[in-house]
Every structure is written in structure tokens, then in C-alpha cells.
Amino acid sequence: MKNEQGKLIIISGPSGVGKTTVLRRLMATCPLSLEESVSCTTRPRRVGETEGVSYHYLTEEQFHKHRKQGDFLECTEVFGRGHWYGTLRQPVTTGLNKGNWIILEIDVEGAGKVMPLYPDAISIFIHPGGIEELERRLHGRGTESDEAIKRRLEVASHELEAAPSYSHIVINQSVEQTVDDICQLLLKSGENSECTTN
Ligand code: 5GP
């Protein structure tokens, strides 16, 4: 019998590694019912981002109200800059119950909280290959000051240390290859679960 419950996919990788582009392409091309979880954040909206699509942009007050109510599956203050990020529990469980494959694009700290709650989750770390490559990409993106980039690179070196705790590490050498690698490994894990379910 086919497993009706969806799967949870956790994707992390340092800022600037290209996660957003990879995910957009993955959603458009991989033939699975993928659904991207929309996180909440207290950070300001960047140019080109859309409320309810990129994030739910909340005030500190709104965010901490959710936190107190226990609405978050996980939440964390990323980069130690006073910006909070969190995954609402309810849309994740609703999506999984519908049989969707829910993608959480979250930092290593958040991933570390979700992994024990969902031991069957497929966790993928998108790796830049090296820290120099990441620096090049962050400068190329041009959305942040040199100071912010420096801080992100410090955080990135710490994040790279968490890579071995993920079930898969994919080195992002080209967007096409990374998207294909991730899609193939998801399709493969879908086949496996059908084989083992009675
Ligand atoms: P950005 O501000 O560049 O969109 O994201 C900064 C970092 O926050 C990224 O590493 C991203 O993966 C992480 N992030 C985004 N949403 C969440 C979330 O809901 N929870 C956690 N823990 N991290 C998140």
C-alpha cells in the first residue's frame, strides 16, 4: 500500500550558497508534490521578496506571541543580530497529512531541533565547496554591506561544521547539477519508502 503521509525535507546551507535559486528550480522541475514551508521572520523584507511567499514578515511582538503560544515547530535567532526566524507547526503537519513533501529551508540550529522530532526526515546540506566561493557569491549578490558579509562568512564557517549531521551533502557546483542531484535523491527515497511499506 502506498504511504499517504508526506515526507519532511530539511535543507540547510550557508547564506549565499544559492539555496533560494536551487529551491525555486527544484520546485519547478522535480516531479513530486513538493511544498515549500513559508517561514516567519522579524527581519525586514528585501527588494524582490514577497510577503507570504518568501516569508511571513512579523513584528517582534507578533513573532514572540506565536512563540509563547507554542505555534513554532522550531524557531531561532539567526546571526545573533536580533532577527528571529521560525517554522509554524500547523502548515507543516497539514501539508504532510495531505501527502505533500514539505521543504523546510532552515539554518543548522533549527535543523538540529527538527531532526529528532522527525527522524525520517530527509536532511540535505547544500555545501559551497569552500568558503572563498561563498564570499564571491555574497559579494556578487550585492544585497548586503561588507560588514554584514563578514558576519555571514563567520557564521558560514560554523555552519559548515554541521554538514556531517545531515543525511546528504550536495556540493553546489552548478545549479542544474545540484537540482538534479537533490531531485534524484528525493525520487529514490520515495521509491524506498514504497518498497518498505506494507
Ligand atoms: P535570509 O535572511 O538570508 O533569508 O535567511 C537567513 C538564514 O535563516 C538562512 O540560513 C535560512 O536558512 C534561515 N532560515 C530561514 N527560515 C528559517 C526558519 O524558519 N527557521 C530557521 N531556524 N532558520 C530559518
PDB file of C-alpha atoms and ligand atoms in Angstrom:
ATOM      1  CA  MET A   1       0.000   0.000   0.000  1.00  0.00           C
ATOM      2  CA  LYS A   2       1.224   3.490  -0.764  1.00  0.00           C
ATOM      3  CA  ASN A   3       2.271   5.596   2.192  1.00  0.00           C
ATOM      4  CA  GLU A   4      -0.247   8.502   2.237  1.00  0.00           C
ATOM      5  CA  GLN A   5       1.737  10.605   4.686  1.00  0.00           C
ATOM      6  CA  GLY A   6       4.086  13.101   3.040  1.00  0.00           C
ATOM      7  CA  LYS A   7       7.766  13.484   3.787  1.00  0.00           C
ATOM      8  CA  LEU A   8       9.683  16.210   5.507  1.00  0.00           C
ATOM      9  CA  ILE A   9      12.746  17.557   3.732  1.00  0.00           C
ATOM     10  CA  ILE A  10      15.173  19.751   5.646  1.00  0.00           C
ATOM     11  CA  ILE A  11      17.505  21.865   3.534  1.00  0.00           C
ATOM     12  CA  SER A  12      20.296  23.969   5.006  1.00  0.00           C
ATOM     13  CA  GLY A  13      23.427  25.583   3.752  1.00  0.00           C
ATOM     14  CA  PRO A  14      25.300  28.775   4.451  1.00  0.00           C
ATOM     15  CA  SER A  15      23.874  32.080   3.389  1.00  0.00           C
ATOM     16  CA  GLY A  16      24.876  32.826  -0.200  1.00  0.00           C
ATOM     17  CA  VAL A  17      25.316  29.188  -1.221  1.00  0.00           C
ATOM     18  CA  GLY A  18      22.417  29.520  -3.676  1.00  0.00           C
ATOM     19  CA  LYS A  19      19.633  27.782  -1.746  1.00  0.00           C
ATOM     20  CA  THR A  20      16.869  30.084  -2.989  1.00  0.00           C
ATOM     21  CA  THR A  21      17.755  29.581  -6.673  1.00  0.00           C
ATOM     22  CA  VAL A  22      18.177  25.826  -6.208  1.00  0.00           C
ATOM     23  CA  LEU A  23      14.846  25.533  -4.415  1.00  0.00           C
ATOM     24  CA  ARG A  24      12.974  27.600  -6.988  1.00  0.00           C
ATOM     25  CA  ARG A  25      14.334  25.381  -9.781  1.00  0.00           C
ATOM     26  CA  LEU A  26      13.690  22.200  -7.786  1.00  0.00           C
ATOM     27  CA  MET A  27      10.049  23.162  -7.195  1.00  0.00           C
ATOM     28  CA  ALA A  28       9.616  23.872 -10.912  1.00  0.00           C
ATOM     29  CA  THR A  29      11.256  20.731 -12.260  1.00  0.00           C
ATOM     30  CA  CYS A  30      11.160  17.827  -9.784  1.00  0.00           C
ATOM     31  CA  PRO A  31       8.080  15.622 -10.371  1.00  0.00           C
ATOM     32  CA  LEU A  32       6.965  15.245  -6.734  1.00  0.00           C
ATOM     33  CA  SER A  33       4.267  17.103  -4.793  1.00  0.00           C
ATOM     34  CA  LEU A  34       6.751  19.457  -3.197  1.00  0.00           C
ATOM     35  CA  GLU A  35       5.549  22.277  -0.964  1.00  0.00           C
ATOM     36  CA  GLU A  36       7.880  24.902   0.431  1.00  0.00           C
ATOM     37  CA  SER A  37       7.174  25.886   4.020  1.00  0.00           C
ATOM     38  CA  VAL A  38       6.941  29.677   4.415  1.00  0.00           C
ATOM     39  CA  SER A  39       8.894  30.744   7.490  1.00  0.00           C
ATOM     40  CA  CYS A  40       8.169  33.659   9.772  1.00  0.00           C
ATOM     41  CA  THR A  41      10.861  36.260  10.322  1.00  0.00           C
ATOM     42  CA  THR A  42      11.385  39.559  12.097  1.00  0.00           C
ATOM     43  CA  ARG A  43      13.975  40.695   9.557  1.00  0.00           C
ATOM     44  CA  PRO A  44      12.968  43.411   7.088  1.00  0.00           C
ATOM     45  CA  ARG A  45      11.778  42.403   3.640  1.00  0.00           C
ATOM     46  CA  ARG A  46      14.454  42.571   0.935  1.00  0.00           C
ATOM     47  CA  VAL A  47      13.849  44.022  -2.505  1.00  0.00           C
ATOM     48  CA  GLY A  48      12.264  41.344  -4.685  1.00  0.00           C
ATOM     49  CA  GLU A  49      10.770  39.401  -1.762  1.00  0.00           C
ATOM     50  CA  THR A  50       7.020  38.910  -1.312  1.00  0.00           C
ATOM     51  CA  GLU A  51       5.030  38.657   1.916  1.00  0.00           C
ATOM     52  CA  GLY A  52       3.513  35.184   2.305  1.00  0.00           C
ATOM     53  CA  VAL A  53       5.763  33.741  -0.394  1.00  0.00           C
ATOM     54  CA  SER A  54       9.341  34.461   0.677  1.00  0.00           C
ATOM     55  CA  TYR A  55       8.450  34.820   4.361  1.00  0.00           C
ATOM     56  CA  HIS A  56       5.725  35.997   6.689  1.00  0.00           C
ATOM     57  CA  TYR A  57       7.240  39.260   7.921  1.00  0.00           C
ATOM     58  CA  LEU A  58       6.289  39.732  11.562  1.00  0.00           C
ATOM     59  CA  THR A  59       6.988  42.349  14.199  1.00  0.00           C
ATOM     60  CA  GLU A  60       8.930  41.214  17.260  1.00  0.00           C
ATOM     61  CA  GLU A  61       5.655  41.309  19.175  1.00  0.00           C
ATOM     62  CA  GLN A  62       3.788  39.114  16.687  1.00  0.00           C
ATOM     63  CA  PHE A  63       6.694  36.679  16.495  1.00  0.00           C
ATOM     64  CA  HIS A  64       7.033  36.260  20.248  1.00  0.00           C
ATOM     65  CA  LYS A  65       3.278  35.871  20.619  1.00  0.00           C
ATOM     66  CA  HIS A  66       3.490  32.811  18.334  1.00  0.00           C
ATOM     67  CA  ARG A  67       6.480  31.649  20.320  1.00  0.00           C
ATOM     68  CA  LYS A  68       4.635  31.893  23.640  1.00  0.00           C
ATOM     69  CA  GLN A  69       1.629  30.089  22.177  1.00  0.00           C
ATOM     70  CA  GLY A  70       3.906  27.217  21.101  1.00  0.00           C
ATOM     71  CA  ASP A  71       2.975  27.698  17.439  1.00  0.00           C
ATOM     72  CA  PHE A  72       6.505  27.102  16.154  1.00  0.00           C
ATOM     73  CA  LEU A  73       7.907  23.709  15.259  1.00  0.00           C
ATOM     74  CA  GLU A  74      11.257  25.412  15.741  1.00  0.00           C
ATOM     75  CA  CYS A  75      12.482  28.965  15.947  1.00  0.00           C
ATOM     76  CA  THR A  76      15.841  30.570  16.392  1.00  0.00           C
ATOM     77  CA  GLU A  77      17.636  33.902  16.380  1.00  0.00           C
ATOM     78  CA  VAL A  78      19.913  33.635  13.348  1.00  0.00           C
ATOM     79  CA  PHE A  79      23.256  35.510  13.130  1.00  0.00           C
ATOM     80  CA  GLY A  80      22.848  36.946  16.660  1.00  0.00           C
ATOM     81  CA  ARG A  81      21.599  40.201  15.147  1.00  0.00           C
ATOM     82  CA  GLY A  82      18.191  40.242  16.778  1.00  0.00           C
ATOM     83  CA  HIS A  83      16.379  38.739  13.788  1.00  0.00           C
ATOM     84  CA  TRP A  84      14.227  35.757  14.530  1.00  0.00           C
ATOM     85  CA  TYR A  85      13.197  33.000  12.138  1.00  0.00           C
ATOM     86  CA  GLY A  86      10.657  30.266  12.780  1.00  0.00           C
ATOM     87  CA  THR A  87       8.655  27.481  11.160  1.00  0.00           C
ATOM     88  CA  LEU A  88       4.980  27.339  12.048  1.00  0.00           C
ATOM     89  CA  ARG A  89       3.969  23.829  13.073  1.00  0.00           C
ATOM     90  CA  GLN A  90       0.423  23.776  11.714  1.00  0.00           C
ATOM     91  CA  PRO A  91       1.086  24.251   7.941  1.00  0.00           C
ATOM     92  CA  VAL A  92       3.781  21.554   8.138  1.00  0.00           C
ATOM     93  CA  THR A  93       1.513  18.942   9.698  1.00  0.00           C
ATOM     94  CA  THR A  94      -1.373  19.869   7.384  1.00  0.00           C
ATOM     95  CA  GLY A  95       0.877  19.512   4.323  1.00  0.00           C
ATOM     96  CA  LEU A  96       2.312  16.196   5.493  1.00  0.00           C
ATOM     97  CA  ASN A  97      -1.185  14.857   6.196  1.00  0.00           C
ATOM     98  CA  LYS A  98      -2.157  15.769   2.633  1.00  0.00           C
ATOM     99  CA  GLY A  99       0.738  13.607   1.410  1.00  0.00           C
ATOM    100  CA  ASN A 100       2.907  16.545   0.336  1.00  0.00           C
ATOM    101  CA  TRP A 101       6.672  16.648   0.575  1.00  0.00           C
ATOM    102  CA  ILE A 102       7.294  19.659   2.762  1.00  0.00           C
ATOM    103  CA  ILE A 103      10.567  21.504   2.347  1.00  0.00           C
ATOM    104  CA  LEU A 104      11.983  23.406   5.312  1.00  0.00           C
ATOM    105  CA  GLU A 105      14.780  25.747   4.304  1.00  0.00           C
ATOM    106  CA  ILE A 106      16.186  26.482   7.737  1.00  0.00           C
ATOM    107  CA  ASP A 107      19.507  27.125   9.448  1.00  0.00           C
ATOM    108  CA  VAL A 108      21.624  24.431  11.091  1.00  0.00           C
ATOM    109  CA  GLU A 109      20.354  25.263  14.566  1.00  0.00           C
ATOM    110  CA  GLY A 110      16.710  24.922  13.516  1.00  0.00           C
ATOM    111  CA  ALA A 111      17.541  21.729  11.607  1.00  0.00           C
ATOM    112  CA  GLY A 112      19.137  20.300  14.752  1.00  0.00           C
ATOM    113  CA  LYS A 113      15.839  20.849  16.590  1.00  0.00           C
ATOM    114  CA  VAL A 114      13.642  19.319  13.870  1.00  0.00           C
ATOM    115  CA  MET A 115      15.759  16.214  13.133  1.00  0.00           C
ATOM    116  CA  PRO A 116      14.959  14.430  16.440  1.00  0.00           C
ATOM    117  CA  LEU A 117      11.248  15.297  16.056  1.00  0.00           C
ATOM    118  CA  TYR A 118      11.142  13.841  12.535  1.00  0.00           C
ATOM    119  CA  PRO A 119      13.747  11.076  12.443  1.00  0.00           C
ATOM    120  CA  ASP A 120      12.537  10.001   8.979  1.00  0.00           C
ATOM    121  CA  ALA A 121      13.102  13.463   7.518  1.00  0.00           C
ATOM    122  CA  ILE A 122      15.439  13.691   4.544  1.00  0.00           C
ATOM    123  CA  SER A 123      18.076  16.226   5.506  1.00  0.00           C
ATOM    124  CA  ILE A 124      20.220  17.864   2.843  1.00  0.00           C
ATOM    125  CA  PHE A 125      23.134  20.225   3.360  1.00  0.00           C
ATOM    126  CA  ILE A 126      23.988  22.357   0.332  1.00  0.00           C
ATOM    127  CA  HIS A 127      27.730  22.915   0.526  1.00  0.00           C
ATOM    128  CA  PRO A 128      29.558  25.702  -1.300  1.00  0.00           C
ATOM    129  CA  GLY A 129      32.713  23.624  -1.708  1.00  0.00           C
ATOM    130  CA  GLY A 130      34.843  26.265   0.001  1.00  0.00           C
ATOM    131  CA  ILE A 131      34.494  29.488   1.976  1.00  0.00           C
ATOM    132  CA  GLU A 132      36.128  31.564  -0.832  1.00  0.00           C
ATOM    133  CA  GLU A 133      33.377  30.527  -3.232  1.00  0.00           C
ATOM    134  CA  LEU A 134      30.793  31.686  -0.730  1.00  0.00           C
ATOM    135  CA  GLU A 135      32.483  35.057  -0.307  1.00  0.00           C
ATOM    136  CA  ARG A 136      32.463  35.536  -4.076  1.00  0.00           C
ATOM    137  CA  ARG A 137      28.744  34.762  -4.267  1.00  0.00           C
ATOM    138  CA  LEU A 138      27.798  37.048  -1.371  1.00  0.00           C
ATOM    139  CA  HIS A 139      29.682  39.978  -2.927  1.00  0.00           C
ATOM    140  CA  GLY A 140      28.117  39.167  -6.319  1.00  0.00           C
ATOM    141  CA  ARG A 141      24.608  39.225  -4.842  1.00  0.00           C
ATOM    142  CA  GLY A 142      25.222  42.802  -3.743  1.00  0.00           C
ATOM    143  CA  THR A 143      22.387  42.877  -1.185  1.00  0.00           C
ATOM    144  CA  GLU A 144      24.488  43.429   1.915  1.00  0.00           C
ATOM    145  CA  SER A 145      27.208  45.621   3.358  1.00  0.00           C
ATOM    146  CA  ASP A 146      30.804  44.393   3.739  1.00  0.00           C
ATOM    147  CA  GLU A 147      30.237  44.233   7.497  1.00  0.00           C
ATOM    148  CA  ALA A 148      27.140  42.025   7.062  1.00  0.00           C
ATOM    149  CA  ILE A 149      29.023  39.787   4.608  1.00  0.00           C
ATOM    150  CA  LYS A 150      31.900  39.416   7.073  1.00  0.00           C
ATOM    151  CA  ARG A 151      29.449  38.323   9.764  1.00  0.00           C
ATOM    152  CA  ARG A 152      27.720  35.882   7.409  1.00  0.00           C
ATOM    153  CA  LEU A 153      31.065  34.314   6.495  1.00  0.00           C
ATOM    154  CA  GLU A 154      31.902  33.835  10.173  1.00  0.00           C
ATOM    155  CA  VAL A 155      28.561  32.136  10.691  1.00  0.00           C
ATOM    156  CA  ALA A 156      29.086  30.117   7.498  1.00  0.00           C
ATOM    157  CA  SER A 157      32.335  28.557   8.743  1.00  0.00           C
ATOM    158  CA  HIS A 158      30.473  27.471  11.865  1.00  0.00           C
ATOM    159  CA  GLU A 159      27.569  26.122   9.766  1.00  0.00           C
ATOM    160  CA  LEU A 160      29.864  24.060   7.529  1.00  0.00           C
ATOM    161  CA  GLU A 161      30.878  22.129  10.642  1.00  0.00           C
ATOM    162  CA  ALA A 162      27.272  20.908  10.965  1.00  0.00           C
ATOM    163  CA  ALA A 163      27.230  19.352   7.470  1.00  0.00           C
ATOM    164  CA  PRO A 164      28.072  15.789   8.625  1.00  0.00           C
ATOM    165  CA  SER A 165      24.898  15.605  10.745  1.00  0.00           C
ATOM    166  CA  TYR A 166      22.754  15.737   7.565  1.00  0.00           C
ATOM    167  CA  SER A 167      21.729  12.574   5.720  1.00  0.00           C
ATOM    168  CA  HIS A 168      23.008  14.055   2.426  1.00  0.00           C
ATOM    169  CA  ILE A 169      25.613  16.664   1.485  1.00  0.00           C
ATOM    170  CA  VAL A 170      25.339  18.148  -2.010  1.00  0.00           C
ATOM    171  CA  ILE A 171      28.139  20.360  -3.302  1.00  0.00           C
ATOM    172  CA  ASN A 172      26.686  23.243  -5.296  1.00  0.00           C
ATOM    173  CA  GLN A 173      28.999  23.459  -8.279  1.00  0.00           C
ATOM    174  CA  SER A 174      26.252  24.317 -10.732  1.00  0.00           C
ATOM    175  CA  VAL A 175      22.581  24.997 -10.097  1.00  0.00           C
ATOM    176  CA  GLU A 176      21.454  22.427 -12.700  1.00  0.00           C
ATOM    177  CA  GLN A 177      23.618  19.663 -11.220  1.00  0.00           C
ATOM    178  CA  THR A 178      22.563  20.440  -7.645  1.00  0.00           C
ATOM    179  CA  VAL A 179      18.873  20.491  -8.551  1.00  0.00           C
ATOM    180  CA  ASP A 180      19.256  17.203 -10.410  1.00  0.00           C
ATOM    181  CA  ASP A 181      21.179  15.584  -7.526  1.00  0.00           C
ATOM    182  CA  ILE A 182      18.538  16.628  -4.996  1.00  0.00           C
ATOM    183  CA  CYS A 183      15.630  15.587  -7.210  1.00  0.00           C
ATOM    184  CA  GLN A 184      17.210  12.171  -7.850  1.00  0.00           C
ATOM    185  CA  LEU A 185      17.834  11.533  -4.183  1.00  0.00           C
ATOM    186  CA  LEU A 186      14.252  12.529  -3.306  1.00  0.00           C
ATOM    187  CA  LEU A 187      12.821  10.273  -6.016  1.00  0.00           C
ATOM    188  CA  LYS A 188      14.998   7.450  -4.749  1.00  0.00           C
ATOM    189  CA  SER A 189      13.849   7.866  -1.149  1.00  0.00           C
ATOM    190  CA  GLY A 190      10.224   7.872  -2.392  1.00  0.00           C
ATOM    191  CA  GLU A 191      10.818   4.522  -4.121  1.00  0.00           C
ATOM    192  CA  ASN A 192      12.445   3.125  -0.989  1.00  0.00           C
ATOM    193  CA  SER A 193       9.545   4.060   1.256  1.00  0.00           C
ATOM    194  CA  GLU A 194       7.057   2.384  -1.086  1.00  0.00           C
ATOM    195  CA  CYS A 195       9.139  -0.783  -1.054  1.00  0.00           C
ATOM    196  CA  THR A 196       9.244  -1.000   2.704  1.00  0.00           C
ATOM    197  CA  THR A 197       5.606  -0.105   3.470  1.00  0.00           C
ATOM    198  CA  ASN A 198       3.050  -2.914   3.786  1.00  0.00           C
TER     199      ASN A 198
HETATM  200  P1  5GP B   1      17.812  35.027   4.902  1.00  0.00           P
HETATM  201  O1  5GP B   1      17.658  36.160   5.871  1.00  0.00           O
HETATM  202  O2  5GP B   1      19.047  35.135   4.078  1.00  0.00           O
HETATM  203  O3  5GP B   1      16.571  34.786   4.094  1.00  0.00           O
HETATM  204  O4  5GP B   1      17.980  33.697   5.771  1.00  0.00           O
HETATM  205  C1  5GP B   1      18.947  33.632   6.749  1.00  0.00           C
HETATM  206  C2  5GP B   1      19.006  32.227   7.326  1.00  0.00           C
HETATM  207  O5  5GP B   1      17.809  31.925   8.027  1.00  0.00           O
HETATM  208  C3  5GP B   1      19.184  31.119   6.293  1.00  0.00           C
HETATM  209  O6  5GP B   1      20.233  30.266   6.732  1.00  0.00           O
HETATM  210  C4  5GP B   1      17.873  30.392   6.316  1.00  0.00           C
HETATM  211  O7  5GP B   1      18.042  29.018   6.032  1.00  0.00           O
HETATM  212  C5  5GP B   1      17.454  30.595   7.745  1.00  0.00           C
HETATM  213  N1  5GP B   1      16.012  30.425   7.948  1.00  0.00           N
HETATM  214  C6  5GP B   1      15.005  30.819   7.140  1.00  0.00           C
HETATM  215  N2  5GP B   1      13.831  30.478   7.661  1.00  0.00           N
HETATM  216  C7  5GP B   1      14.093  29.831   8.814  1.00  0.00           C
HETATM  217  C8  5GP B   1      13.276  29.208   9.803  1.00  0.00           C
HETATM  218  O8  5GP B   1      12.054  29.156   9.753  1.00  0.00           O
HETATM  219  N3  5GP B   1      13.918  28.655  10.857  1.00  0.00           N
HETATM  220  C9  5GP B   1      15.266  28.665  10.981  1.00  0.00           C
HETATM  221  N4  5GP B   1      15.794  28.065  12.031  1.00  0.00           N
HETATM  222  N5  5GP B   1      16.064  29.231  10.073  1.00  0.00           N
HETATM  223  C10 5GP B   1      15.482  29.808   9.001  1.00  0.00           C
END
